[in-house]
Coordinates of C-alpha atoms and ligand atoms in Angstrom, one line a residue:
M14 CA 12.9 -5.1 19.9
C15 CA 15.0 -3.7 22.5
G16 CA 18.4 -5.3 23.5
I17 CA 18.9 -6.4 27.2
V18 CA 21.9 -7.3 28.9
G19 CA 22.7 -8.4 32.6
Y20 CA 25.7 -9.4 34.5
L21 CA 26.2 -10.9 37.7
G22 CA 29.5 -12.0 38.9
Q23 CA 33.1 -11.1 40.4
R24 CA 34.0 -8.5 37.8
E25 CA 32.9 -4.8 37.0
A26 CA 29.5 -5.2 35.4
Y27 CA 29.8 -1.8 33.5
P28 CA 32.4 -2.6 30.6
I29 CA 30.4 -6.0 30.0
V30 CA 26.9 -4.3 29.9
I31 CA 28.2 -1.3 27.8
K32 CA 29.9 -3.7 25.2
G33 CA 27.1 -5.9 25.1
L34 CA 24.6 -3.2 24.5
E35 CA 26.8 -1.9 21.7
R36 CA 26.3 -5.6 20.2
L37 CA 22.7 -5.6 20.7
E38 CA 22.1 -2.1 19.4
Y39 CA 21.0 -3.7 16.1
R40 CA 17.8 -4.3 18.1
G41 CA 16.9 -0.9 18.9
Y42 CA 18.8 2.3 19.4
D43 CA 16.6 5.4 20.4
S44 CA 17.6 5.6 24.0
A45 CA 19.5 3.4 26.3
G46 CA 20.3 3.0 30.2
I47 CA 22.2 0.9 32.9
V48 CA 21.7 0.3 36.5
L49 CA 24.6 -1.2 38.6
Y50 CA 24.7 -1.9 42.3
D51 CA 28.0 -1.6 44.1
G52 CA 27.0 -2.8 47.6
E53 CA 25.4 0.5 48.6
K54 CA 23.1 2.1 46.1
A55 CA 21.5 1.1 42.9
K56 CA 22.9 3.7 40.5
L57 CA 20.7 4.4 37.4
C58 CA 22.0 6.1 34.3
K59 CA 19.6 6.8 31.4
T60 CA 19.8 8.7 28.2
K61 CA 18.0 9.4 25.1
G62 CA 20.4 8.3 22.2
K63 CA 22.7 5.6 21.4
V64 CA 24.9 3.4 23.8
T65 CA 27.7 5.8 23.0
D66 CA 25.6 8.8 24.6
L67 CA 25.0 6.5 27.7
K68 CA 28.8 5.8 28.0
G69 CA 29.6 9.4 28.1
K70 CA 26.8 10.3 30.5
A71 CA 27.4 7.1 32.7
E72 CA 31.5 8.1 33.0
S73 CA 30.9 11.7 33.7
E74 CA 28.5 10.7 36.5
N75 CA 30.9 8.0 37.7
I76 CA 28.4 5.3 37.3
T77 CA 30.7 2.5 36.5
T78 CA 31.2 0.3 39.5
G79 CA 29.2 -2.8 40.7
S80 CA 29.3 -6.3 40.0
I81 CA 25.5 -6.7 39.3
G82 CA 24.3 -4.6 36.4
L83 CA 21.4 -4.6 33.8
G84 CA 21.7 -2.8 30.7
H85 CA 18.9 -1.9 28.1
T86 CA 19.2 -0.3 24.4
R87 CA 15.6 0.7 23.4
W88 CA 13.2 0.7 20.4
A89 CA 10.1 2.9 21.8
T90 CA 6.8 1.3 22.0
H91 CA 5.0 2.9 25.0
G92 CA 6.5 6.4 25.4
E93 CA 8.5 8.6 23.3
P94 CA 12.4 7.9 23.6
N95 CA 13.7 10.3 26.4
D96 CA 15.6 9.8 29.5
V97 CA 12.8 9.3 31.6
N98 CA 11.2 6.4 29.3
A99 CA 14.4 4.6 28.9
H100 CA 15.0 1.4 30.7
P101 CA 16.1 0.3 33.5
H102 CA 13.0 1.1 35.6
L103 CA 13.0 1.3 39.3
S104 CA 10.1 0.3 41.6
N105 CA 8.6 2.9 43.9
S106 CA 10.9 1.9 47.0
G107 CA 13.9 1.9 44.6
N108 CA 14.6 -1.8 45.6
L109 CA 13.9 -3.5 42.4
A110 CA 15.3 -2.9 39.2
I111 CA 14.3 -4.2 35.6
I112 CA 14.9 -4.3 31.8
H113 CA 12.2 -5.3 29.4
N114 CA 12.1 -6.2 25.6
G115 CA 8.2 -6.4 24.6
I116 CA 4.8 -5.2 25.5
I117 CA 2.7 -5.4 28.5
E118 CA -0.5 -4.9 26.7
N119 CA -3.0 -4.6 29.9
Y120 CA -0.6 -2.2 31.7
G121 CA -3.3 0.5 31.7
S122 CA -5.7 -1.5 34.0
I123 CA -2.7 -2.6 36.3
K124 CA -1.4 0.9 36.3
K125 CA -4.8 2.3 37.8
E126 CA -5.1 -0.5 40.3
L127 CA -1.6 0.2 41.5
E128 CA -2.2 4.2 41.6
K129 CA -5.2 3.3 43.7
R130 CA -2.6 1.5 45.9
G131 CA -0.6 4.6 46.1
Y132 CA 2.0 3.8 43.5
T133 CA 3.2 6.5 41.5
F134 CA 4.7 6.6 38.1
H135 CA 7.3 8.7 36.3
S136 CA 7.6 7.3 32.9
D137 CA 4.8 6.7 30.2
T138 CA 6.1 2.9 30.0
D139 CA 4.5 -0.3 30.6
T140 CA 7.5 -1.8 32.2
E141 CA 7.7 0.8 35.1
V142 CA 4.0 -0.7 35.7
L143 CA 5.4 -4.1 35.9
V144 CA 8.2 -3.6 38.2
N145 CA 5.7 -1.7 40.6
L146 CA 3.4 -4.8 40.2
I147 CA 6.3 -7.2 41.2
E148 CA 7.1 -5.2 44.0
D149 CA 3.5 -4.7 45.3
I150 CA 3.0 -8.5 45.2
K151 CA 6.5 -9.1 47.1
E152 CA 5.2 -6.8 49.7
K153 CA 1.7 -7.8 49.9
E154 CA 2.4 -11.7 49.6
Q155 CA 5.6 -11.4 51.5
V156 CA 7.1 -13.8 49.0
K157 CA 10.7 -13.9 47.5
L158 CA 11.4 -11.9 44.0
G159 CA 11.1 -15.0 42.1
K160 CA 7.8 -15.8 43.4
A161 CA 6.6 -12.3 42.7
V162 CA 7.7 -12.5 39.6
Q163 CA 5.9 -15.6 38.6
I164 CA 2.6 -14.2 40.3
A165 CA 2.9 -11.0 38.4
L166 CA 3.6 -12.3 35.2
N167 CA 0.5 -14.8 35.4
Q168 CA -1.5 -11.3 35.7
V169 CA -0.1 -9.7 32.4
V170 CA -0.8 -10.0 28.8
G171 CA 1.8 -9.4 26.3
A172 CA 5.3 -10.3 25.5
Y173 CA 8.5 -10.0 27.4
A174 CA 12.0 -10.8 28.1
I175 CA 12.8 -9.4 31.3
A176 CA 15.6 -9.3 33.9
V177 CA 14.8 -7.8 37.4
F178 CA 17.1 -7.7 40.7
D179 CA 16.3 -6.7 44.2
K180 CA 19.4 -4.7 45.6
S181 CA 18.8 -6.3 48.9
K182 CA 19.5 -9.6 47.4
P183 CA 22.4 -8.7 45.0
D184 CA 23.7 -12.1 44.3
E185 CA 20.4 -13.0 42.2
I186 CA 18.8 -11.7 39.0
V187 CA 15.4 -13.2 38.0
V188 CA 14.9 -13.4 34.2
A189 CA 11.5 -14.6 32.5
K190 CA 10.6 -14.9 28.8
L191 CA 7.5 -14.9 26.5
G192 CA 7.5 -14.1 23.0
S193 CA 11.1 -12.0 23.1
P194 CA 14.3 -13.9 23.0
L195 CA 16.5 -14.2 26.3
A196 CA 19.7 -16.1 26.7
I197 CA 21.8 -16.9 29.8
G198 CA 25.4 -17.1 29.4
V199 CA 26.8 -19.6 32.1
G200 CA 30.5 -18.7 33.0
E201 CA 32.6 -19.8 35.9
G202 CA 31.2 -18.2 38.9
E203 CA 29.4 -15.7 36.8
F204 CA 26.4 -15.1 34.7
F205 CA 25.3 -13.2 31.9
I206 CA 21.8 -12.4 30.5
A207 CA 21.0 -11.1 26.9
S208 CA 18.6 -11.0 24.2
D209 CA 21.3 -13.0 22.2
A210 CA 24.6 -14.7 23.0
S211 CA 26.7 -11.8 21.4
P212 CA 27.3 -9.8 24.5
F213 CA 29.0 -12.8 26.1
I214 CA 30.6 -14.9 23.7
E215 CA 34.1 -13.8 24.7
Y216 CA 33.5 -15.0 28.5
T217 CA 31.6 -18.5 27.9
N218 CA 30.2 -20.8 25.2
N219 CA 27.6 -22.4 27.6
A220 CA 24.4 -20.8 27.4
I221 CA 20.7 -21.6 28.2
Y222 CA 18.0 -20.3 26.1
L223 CA 14.7 -20.0 27.8
E224 CA 11.7 -21.1 26.2
D225 CA 8.5 -19.2 26.0
E226 CA 6.7 -19.3 29.4
Q227 CA 9.7 -19.8 31.3
M228 CA 11.4 -18.1 34.0
A229 CA 14.9 -18.7 35.8
I230 CA 16.4 -17.7 38.9
V231 CA 20.0 -16.9 38.4
R232 CA 22.1 -17.0 41.4
L233 CA 25.7 -17.0 42.5
G234 CA 27.1 -20.0 43.6
R235 CA 24.2 -21.9 42.1
D236 CA 22.8 -23.8 39.2
V237 CA 20.5 -21.6 37.3
K238 CA 16.9 -23.0 38.3
V239 CA 14.5 -22.7 35.3
R240 CA 10.6 -22.8 36.1
Q241 CA 7.4 -22.7 34.3
I242 CA 5.7 -19.3 34.6
K243 CA 2.3 -20.8 34.9
D244 CA 2.5 -23.5 37.4
D245 CA 5.9 -22.7 39.0
K246 CA 7.0 -26.1 38.0
S247 CA 10.5 -26.6 37.9
V248 CA 12.2 -27.5 34.2
A249 CA 15.6 -29.0 33.6
A250 CA 17.9 -26.2 32.3
Y251 CA 19.5 -27.4 29.1
V252 CA 23.0 -25.8 28.7
Q253 CA 24.0 -25.9 25.0
E254 CA 27.4 -25.1 23.6
L255 CA 27.4 -22.0 21.5
Q256 CA 29.0 -22.2 17.7
L257 CA 29.3 -18.7 17.6
N258 CA 32.9 -16.9 17.5
L259 CA 33.9 -13.2 18.1
D260 CA 34.9 -12.6 14.4
Q261 CA 31.5 -13.1 13.3
I262 CA 30.0 -10.4 15.1
E263 CA 32.9 -7.8 14.6
K264 CA 33.3 -5.5 11.6
N265 CA 36.9 -7.1 10.8
G266 CA 38.1 -3.7 9.3
Y267 CA 35.1 -3.1 7.2
D268 CA 33.4 0.4 7.9
H269 CA 30.0 -0.9 8.6
F270 CA 28.6 -4.3 9.2
M271 CA 26.0 -3.9 6.2
L272 CA 29.4 -3.7 4.0
K273 CA 30.9 -6.7 5.8
E274 CA 27.6 -8.6 5.6
I275 CA 27.6 -7.5 1.7
H276 CA 31.0 -9.1 1.1
E277 CA 30.4 -12.3 3.2
Q278 CA 27.7 -13.4 0.6
P279 CA 29.8 -15.6 -1.6
H280 CA 31.1 -17.4 1.7
A281 CA 27.2 -17.1 3.4
I282 CA 25.9 -18.8 0.2
K283 CA 28.1 -21.6 0.1
D284 CA 27.5 -22.2 4.2
T285 CA 23.9 -22.4 3.2
Y286 CA 24.3 -25.3 0.6
R287 CA 27.4 -26.9 2.3
G288 CA 26.5 -30.5 2.8
R289 CA 23.3 -30.3 1.2
L290 CA 24.3 -29.7 -2.6
R291 CA 25.9 -32.7 -3.5
T292 CA 26.9 -32.1 -7.1
N293 CA 29.0 -35.4 -7.6
E294 CA 26.3 -37.5 -6.4
G295 CA 23.6 -35.9 -8.3
I296 CA 21.4 -34.9 -5.3
I297 CA 20.3 -32.4 -2.5
K298 CA 20.2 -33.7 0.7
M299 CA 17.9 -31.8 3.5
A300 CA 16.8 -33.9 6.4
G301 CA 14.0 -31.6 7.1
I302 CA 12.5 -32.1 3.6
E303 CA 13.2 -35.9 3.3
D304 CA 11.6 -36.5 6.7
N305 CA 8.5 -34.8 5.5
L306 CA 8.5 -35.4 1.8
E307 CA 4.9 -36.9 1.7
K308 CA 3.4 -33.4 3.3
F309 CA 5.2 -31.5 0.6
L310 CA 4.6 -33.6 -2.2
N311 CA 0.9 -34.1 -1.3
A312 CA 0.1 -30.5 -0.6
N313 CA -2.6 -28.7 -2.1
R314 CA -0.7 -25.3 -2.0
I315 CA 2.4 -23.8 -0.3
I316 CA 1.9 -20.5 1.6
I317 CA 4.8 -18.7 2.3
V318 CA 4.7 -16.0 5.3
A319 CA 7.0 -13.6 6.2
C320 CA 8.0 -9.7 6.5
G321 CA 10.2 -7.3 5.2
T322 CA 13.0 -8.6 3.2
S323 CA 12.1 -12.3 3.9
W324 CA 8.8 -11.6 2.2
H325 CA 10.8 -10.6 -0.8
A326 CA 12.7 -13.9 -0.7
G327 CA 9.4 -15.5 -0.5
L328 CA 8.2 -13.7 -3.7
V329 CA 11.5 -15.3 -5.3
A330 CA 10.6 -18.5 -4.0
E331 CA 6.9 -18.5 -5.5
Y332 CA 8.4 -18.1 -9.0
I333 CA 10.9 -21.0 -8.3
F334 CA 8.3 -23.1 -6.6
E335 CA 5.7 -22.9 -9.2
D336 CA 8.1 -23.2 -12.2
L337 CA 10.0 -26.1 -10.8
V338 CA 7.7 -28.1 -8.8
R339 CA 4.0 -27.0 -10.1
I340 CA 2.8 -26.5 -6.6
P341 CA 0.3 -23.1 -6.2
V342 CA 2.2 -21.1 -3.9
E343 CA 0.6 -17.8 -2.3
V344 CA 3.2 -15.3 -0.5
E345 CA 1.5 -13.4 2.5
Y346 CA 2.6 -10.5 4.7
A347 CA 2.6 -12.3 7.9
S348 CA 1.0 -9.4 9.6
E349 CA -2.1 -9.5 7.1
F350 CA -2.1 -13.3 7.2
R351 CA -2.7 -13.7 10.9
Y352 CA -5.5 -11.3 10.9
R353 CA -7.6 -11.8 7.9
N354 CA -9.2 -15.3 8.6
P355 CA -7.5 -16.9 6.0
V356 CA -8.6 -20.2 4.8
I357 CA -5.8 -22.7 5.9
T358 CA -6.4 -26.5 5.8
S359 CA -4.4 -29.8 6.7
K360 CA -3.5 -30.1 2.9
D361 CA -1.4 -26.8 3.3
V362 CA 2.3 -26.6 3.8
V363 CA 3.2 -23.2 5.4
I364 CA 6.9 -21.9 4.9
A365 CA 7.8 -19.3 7.5
I366 CA 10.8 -17.2 6.4
S367 CA 12.7 -15.1 8.9
Q368 CA 16.4 -14.4 9.3
S369 CA 15.9 -13.6 13.1
G370 CA 13.4 -16.3 13.8
E371 CA 11.7 -14.0 16.1
T372 CA 9.5 -11.6 14.0
A373 CA 6.2 -11.3 16.0
D374 CA 3.7 -11.4 13.3
T375 CA 5.6 -14.4 11.5
L376 CA 5.4 -16.1 14.8
A377 CA 1.8 -15.5 15.3
A378 CA 1.2 -16.4 11.6
I379 CA 2.7 -19.9 12.1
K380 CA 0.8 -20.5 15.3
L381 CA -2.5 -19.7 13.5
A382 CA -1.5 -22.1 10.6
K383 CA -0.7 -24.7 13.0
Q384 CA -4.2 -24.4 14.9
N385 CA -5.7 -25.0 11.7
G386 CA -4.0 -28.3 10.9
A387 CA -1.2 -26.9 8.4
F388 CA 2.4 -28.5 8.2
V389 CA 4.7 -25.7 9.2
F390 CA 8.4 -25.4 8.1
G391 CA 10.6 -22.6 9.2
V392 CA 13.4 -21.0 7.3
C393 CA 15.6 -19.3 9.7
N394 CA 19.1 -17.9 10.2
V395 CA 19.3 -17.6 13.8
V396 CA 19.4 -21.1 15.3
G397 CA 17.3 -22.0 18.1
S398 CA 15.2 -19.3 17.6
S399 CA 11.6 -19.0 18.2
I400 CA 10.0 -19.6 14.8
A401 CA 12.8 -22.6 14.4
R402 CA 11.4 -24.0 17.4
E403 CA 7.7 -23.4 16.9
S404 CA 7.8 -25.0 13.2
H405 CA 7.2 -28.7 12.8
A406 CA 10.2 -28.9 10.8
G407 CA 12.6 -26.6 9.0
A408 CA 16.2 -25.6 7.7
Y409 CA 18.7 -23.0 8.7
T410 CA 20.1 -20.8 6.0
H411 CA 23.5 -21.0 8.4
A412 CA 24.3 -17.3 6.9
G413 CA 26.0 -16.3 10.1
P414 CA 25.0 -13.3 12.4
E415 CA 23.5 -10.4 10.5
I416 CA 24.1 -7.4 12.3
G417 CA 23.4 -4.5 9.8
V418 CA 19.8 -3.6 10.2
A419 CA 19.4 -3.8 6.5
S420 CA 19.2 -7.2 5.7
T421 CA 21.8 -8.4 2.9
K422 CA 23.3 -11.9 3.1
A423 CA 20.1 -13.1 4.9
F424 CA 18.2 -12.5 1.9
T425 CA 20.5 -14.4 -0.8
T426 CA 21.0 -17.1 1.6
Q427 CA 17.3 -17.6 2.0
I428 CA 16.8 -17.6 -2.0
T429 CA 19.6 -20.1 -1.9
L430 CA 18.0 -22.3 0.6
L431 CA 14.3 -21.9 -0.9
S432 CA 16.0 -22.7 -4.4
L433 CA 17.7 -26.0 -3.0
I434 CA 14.1 -27.0 -1.4
A435 CA 12.5 -26.4 -4.6
L436 CA 15.0 -28.4 -6.7
K437 CA 14.5 -31.2 -4.2
L438 CA 11.0 -31.4 -4.3
A439 CA 11.1 -31.1 -8.2
Q440 CA 13.2 -34.0 -8.7
S441 CA 11.4 -35.8 -5.8
K442 CA 8.3 -35.3 -8.0
G443 CA 9.9 -35.9 -11.4
M444 CA 9.2 -32.5 -12.5
I445 CA 12.6 -31.8 -13.6
S446 CA 14.9 -33.7 -16.1
K447 CA 18.1 -35.1 -15.1
T448 CA 19.9 -32.9 -17.3
E449 CA 18.1 -29.7 -16.0
F450 CA 18.7 -30.8 -12.4
H451 CA 22.4 -31.2 -13.1
Q452 CA 22.7 -28.0 -14.7
Y453 CA 21.1 -26.2 -11.7
L454 CA 23.4 -27.9 -9.1
A455 CA 26.3 -27.0 -11.0
E456 CA 25.4 -23.4 -11.9
M457 CA 24.2 -23.0 -7.9
E458 CA 27.9 -24.1 -7.1
A459 CA 29.3 -21.5 -9.3
I460 CA 27.1 -18.8 -7.7
P461 CA 29.8 -17.8 -5.2
D462 CA 32.3 -17.1 -7.4
K463 CA 29.9 -15.0 -9.7
V464 CA 28.8 -13.0 -6.5
E465 CA 32.6 -12.3 -5.8
K466 CA 32.6 -11.2 -9.4
V467 CA 29.8 -8.9 -9.0
L468 CA 31.4 -7.3 -6.0
L469 CA 34.4 -6.2 -8.1
S470 CA 31.9 -3.7 -9.5
D471 CA 32.0 -1.8 -6.3
D472 CA 33.8 1.2 -7.3
H473 CA 32.1 1.7 -10.4
V474 CA 28.6 1.3 -8.2
K475 CA 30.1 3.9 -5.8
Y476 CA 30.8 6.3 -8.9
I477 CA 27.0 5.8 -10.2
S478 CA 26.0 6.3 -6.4
S479 CA 27.9 9.9 -6.2
V480 CA 25.9 10.9 -9.4
Y481 CA 22.5 10.1 -8.0
K482 CA 23.1 10.6 -3.9
D483 CA 21.0 13.7 -3.9
V484 CA 18.0 12.9 -5.8
P485 CA 14.7 12.9 -4.0
N486 CA 12.9 9.7 -5.8
F487 CA 14.4 6.5 -7.3
L488 CA 12.2 3.6 -9.4
Y489 CA 13.3 0.1 -9.5
L490 CA 11.8 -2.1 -12.3
G491 CA 12.1 -5.7 -13.1
R492 CA 10.2 -8.6 -14.4
G493 CA 9.7 -12.2 -13.5
Y494 CA 12.3 -13.4 -11.1
N495 CA 13.8 -9.8 -10.9
F496 CA 10.7 -8.3 -9.9
P497 CA 11.1 -9.2 -6.1
V498 CA 14.8 -8.0 -6.5
A499 CA 13.4 -4.7 -7.6
L500 CA 11.4 -4.5 -4.6
E501 CA 14.2 -5.3 -2.4
G502 CA 16.5 -2.7 -3.9
A503 CA 13.9 -0.1 -3.5
L504 CA 13.6 -1.1 0.1
K505 CA 17.2 -1.0 0.8
L506 CA 17.4 2.3 -0.5
K507 CA 14.3 3.7 1.5
E508 CA 15.7 2.0 4.7
I509 CA 19.3 3.4 4.8
S510 CA 19.4 6.5 2.7
Y511 CA 16.0 7.7 3.3
I512 CA 15.3 8.5 -0.5
H513 CA 11.8 7.5 -1.6
A514 CA 12.1 4.5 -3.7
E515 CA 9.4 2.2 -5.3
G516 CA 10.0 -1.2 -6.9
Y517 CA 7.5 -2.3 -9.4
P518 CA 7.2 -4.9 -12.2
A519 CA 8.4 -3.4 -15.3
A520 CA 5.6 -3.7 -17.4
E521 CA 3.1 -2.1 -14.7
M522 CA 4.9 0.9 -14.8
K523 CA 2.7 2.3 -17.6
H524 CA -0.2 1.9 -15.1
G525 CA 1.0 4.9 -13.1
P526 CA 4.6 5.2 -12.1
I527 CA 5.3 6.4 -15.7
A528 CA 3.8 9.8 -14.7
L529 CA 6.5 10.4 -12.3
I530 CA 9.3 9.8 -14.8
D531 CA 11.2 13.0 -16.1
E532 CA 14.8 14.0 -16.3
Q533 CA 15.3 14.1 -12.7
M534 CA 14.1 10.2 -11.9
P535 CA 16.8 7.5 -12.1
V536 CA 15.3 3.9 -13.0
V537 CA 17.1 1.0 -12.0
V538 CA 16.1 -1.7 -14.4
I539 CA 17.1 -5.1 -14.0
A540 CA 17.4 -6.2 -17.7
T541 CA 19.3 -9.5 -17.7
K542 CA 19.4 -11.6 -20.8
K543 CA 17.5 -14.3 -19.3
G544 CA 14.1 -13.1 -18.2
H545 CA 11.9 -11.2 -20.8
Y546 CA 14.9 -9.2 -21.9
E547 CA 13.1 -8.0 -25.0
K548 CA 10.1 -6.6 -23.1
V549 CA 12.3 -5.1 -20.6
V550 CA 14.3 -3.3 -23.5
S551 CA 10.7 -1.9 -24.4
N552 CA 10.2 -0.7 -20.9
I553 CA 13.6 1.0 -21.1
Q554 CA 12.7 2.7 -24.4
E555 CA 9.5 4.0 -22.8
I556 CA 11.6 5.7 -19.9
K557 CA 14.2 7.0 -22.4
S558 CA 11.4 8.7 -24.4
R559 CA 10.4 10.3 -21.4
K560 CA 14.0 11.4 -20.5
G561 CA 14.4 9.2 -17.1
K562 CA 17.8 8.2 -16.3
I563 CA 18.5 4.9 -16.6
I564 CA 21.0 2.4 -14.7
G565 CA 20.8 -0.9 -15.9
I566 CA 21.8 -4.0 -14.2
V567 CA 22.6 -6.5 -17.1
T568 CA 24.4 -9.5 -18.1
E569 CA 27.9 -9.4 -19.0
G570 CA 28.7 -8.3 -22.6
D571 CA 25.1 -6.8 -23.2
K572 CA 25.2 -4.3 -25.9
E573 CA 21.7 -2.9 -26.3
V574 CA 20.9 -1.8 -22.9
K575 CA 24.3 -0.3 -22.8
S576 CA 23.6 1.8 -25.7
M577 CA 20.3 3.3 -24.2
A578 CA 21.2 3.4 -20.5
D579 CA 23.0 6.1 -18.7
Y580 CA 25.3 3.3 -16.6
V581 CA 25.1 -0.4 -16.7
I582 CA 26.3 -2.6 -14.0
E583 CA 27.2 -6.3 -15.5
V584 CA 26.2 -9.4 -13.6
P585 CA 27.7 -12.6 -14.8
E586 CA 25.1 -15.0 -16.8
T587 CA 23.3 -17.6 -14.7
I588 CA 20.1 -19.7 -14.9
E589 CA 17.1 -17.7 -14.9
G590 CA 16.1 -18.9 -11.8
L591 CA 19.3 -18.1 -9.8
T592 CA 19.8 -14.5 -11.3
P593 CA 18.2 -12.5 -8.0
L594 CA 21.3 -14.2 -6.2
L595 CA 23.5 -11.7 -8.6
T596 CA 21.3 -9.0 -9.5
T597 CA 20.6 -8.2 -5.9
I598 CA 24.2 -7.4 -5.2
P599 CA 24.7 -4.3 -6.9
L600 CA 21.5 -2.8 -5.6
Q601 CA 22.6 -3.4 -2.1
L602 CA 26.2 -1.7 -2.8
L603 CA 24.2 1.3 -4.5
S604 CA 21.9 2.0 -1.3
Y605 CA 25.0 1.3 0.8
H606 CA 27.1 3.9 -1.0
I607 CA 24.4 6.5 -1.5
A608 CA 23.7 6.3 2.3
V609 CA 27.2 6.5 3.4
M610 CA 27.3 9.8 1.0
R611 CA 24.3 11.2 2.3
N612 CA 26.0 10.9 5.9
C613 CA 23.2 8.2 7.1
N614 CA 23.9 5.8 9.8
V615 CA 23.9 2.8 7.4
D616 CA 24.0 0.1 10.3
Q617 CA 21.4 1.7 12.6
P618 CA 18.9 3.5 10.1
R619 CA 16.3 6.0 12.2
N620 CA 13.2 4.3 13.5
L621 CA 14.0 0.8 12.3
A622 CA 15.0 -2.1 14.4
K623 CA 16.8 -5.5 13.1
S624 CA 14.1 -7.7 15.1
V625 CA 10.6 -6.8 15.2
T626 CA 9.3 -8.5 18.1
V627 CA 6.2 -6.4 18.7
E628 CA 3.2 -6.4 16.0
Ligands
G6P713 C1 13.0 -5.9 10.3 C2 14.1 -5.7 9.6 C3 14.0 -6.3 8.1 C4 13.5 -7.7 8.0 C5 12.3 -7.7 8.6 C6 11.8 -9.3 9.0 O1 11.8 -5.0 9.6 O2 14.5 -4.3 9.8 O3 15.6 -6.3 7.7 O4 13.6 -8.0 6.6 O5 12.3 -7.5 10.2 O6 12.7 -9.9 9.8 P1 13.1 -11.5 9.9 O7 14.0 -11.6 11.0 O8 11.3 -12.2 10.2 O9 13.6 -11.9 8.6

């Protein structure tokens, strides 16, 4: 987590770095800082809080000039979020400044050694240790900054994306990456450094994405020099042209990114199946699957690894894969999988699902799977991300940038993509009739319009939100394909409104959660016509008899649940396997409106970060 931004060029760095940090706040937002060099002094400004607090402080202290600058927005790992622990950190001499996204695991032993050599430390961070290690090597070995960084990084254990400058050489920034993302924007006579391309997209479309264990010397008037950290060997710098545009990373009139992203879903789902779903030809085209068809068809099982919302998409995929393809599927939390000595064989296909493509646990899980001979297929949103690159093959969801910390369109597009994969495999394996396959394709194509229709219930959902916004607990129930949706609905509410919520399989309610039900407890029940409807209706009766409040997510025209529920939200009818794409939408809106009504920071909920690059 943490967002890093740097600028080196002829313009004032301050506005570029601040704006860049605002765009990266999704990566962490408990403290922020900036360092600028104006030819005389390296001026540092740091504060607990958000980038807007940093802006206020920097402007009141006149720290706004200089054409080389580094900025950081933090999600604390080592040391509580406060002014001192915020980045950037300076070396003891004050010559070197560093920003860092990641963790240096062996910082304790390095710190002790440096203390013996007379270094003092002001913060509790691992990063301050790293910058002093670099300084120590630079002085001891009498080497240039780049070389000192390379030697230092060979001594550290952990993960990092760093940018360092030396104020005695203000035409150069040294950057390096292992495990955390780092992009270098290459402009006309200027360079940008950032955790992703969003801070520099209005200045340049050309970017270099460093690979793990690479570093780069970014110097004015020179091409970027990329080197391998291990052996200092030079590597060709690959400059790629970005497809991103500014509209995709701005709110475009919406109050929050989350709301914008909820409303983008019809479009995003279309973008996911565009070119792949070929209804007229009666086929699904996916090169990543076609090229590796044998791997999938001969697999003993599919293991899905993911975290958070992506794990919920994995659960939906389990249902659809087992239902349509008849391949056994296991869905694992990546963080458990990587440490529990799982049985993995070369007959396993591992699907890693990740919006960011950077989640540390998911990345580690696929590395483990690869070591054990499994075939790894990545389902990512962010193009060129670490998980996408680490996988043997994969497919992108093409949902566009997701900035709201609570994931919305990433979830529905992951389900869309995984459904396409399942359908393609089912067809290749001869497990689905031509008629059923065609029905699925047609229905998939109709989903964006149906999602659009569900979005029309926004005002109604807003009203329901006003009724329940002050309750302390919520329960979400669903069966079959809608059980993972119940989990996702509860997660969304917890994440952004801080109301305690639990998602449960509807029938399991009687084994525990039913004890919680009284007249205060709202229970969101997903009770669509296809999907064990009668059984869910019985569960609703059980809640009713205990005076619980019912919010039903029902199929258009439903009468039975309507007669029992306090409120219902209708969704159009579709094939059972695709219902999560519709039933999820009202749950996203419900959590959004409740959070707004409770004055919560919807896009940046406390303690969370969009991209979790630490374990
Ligand atoms: C964080 C985010 C979640 C996300 C999870 C997995 O916790 O706040 O929204 O679902 O990471 O992220 P990934 O990028 O791997 O899907």
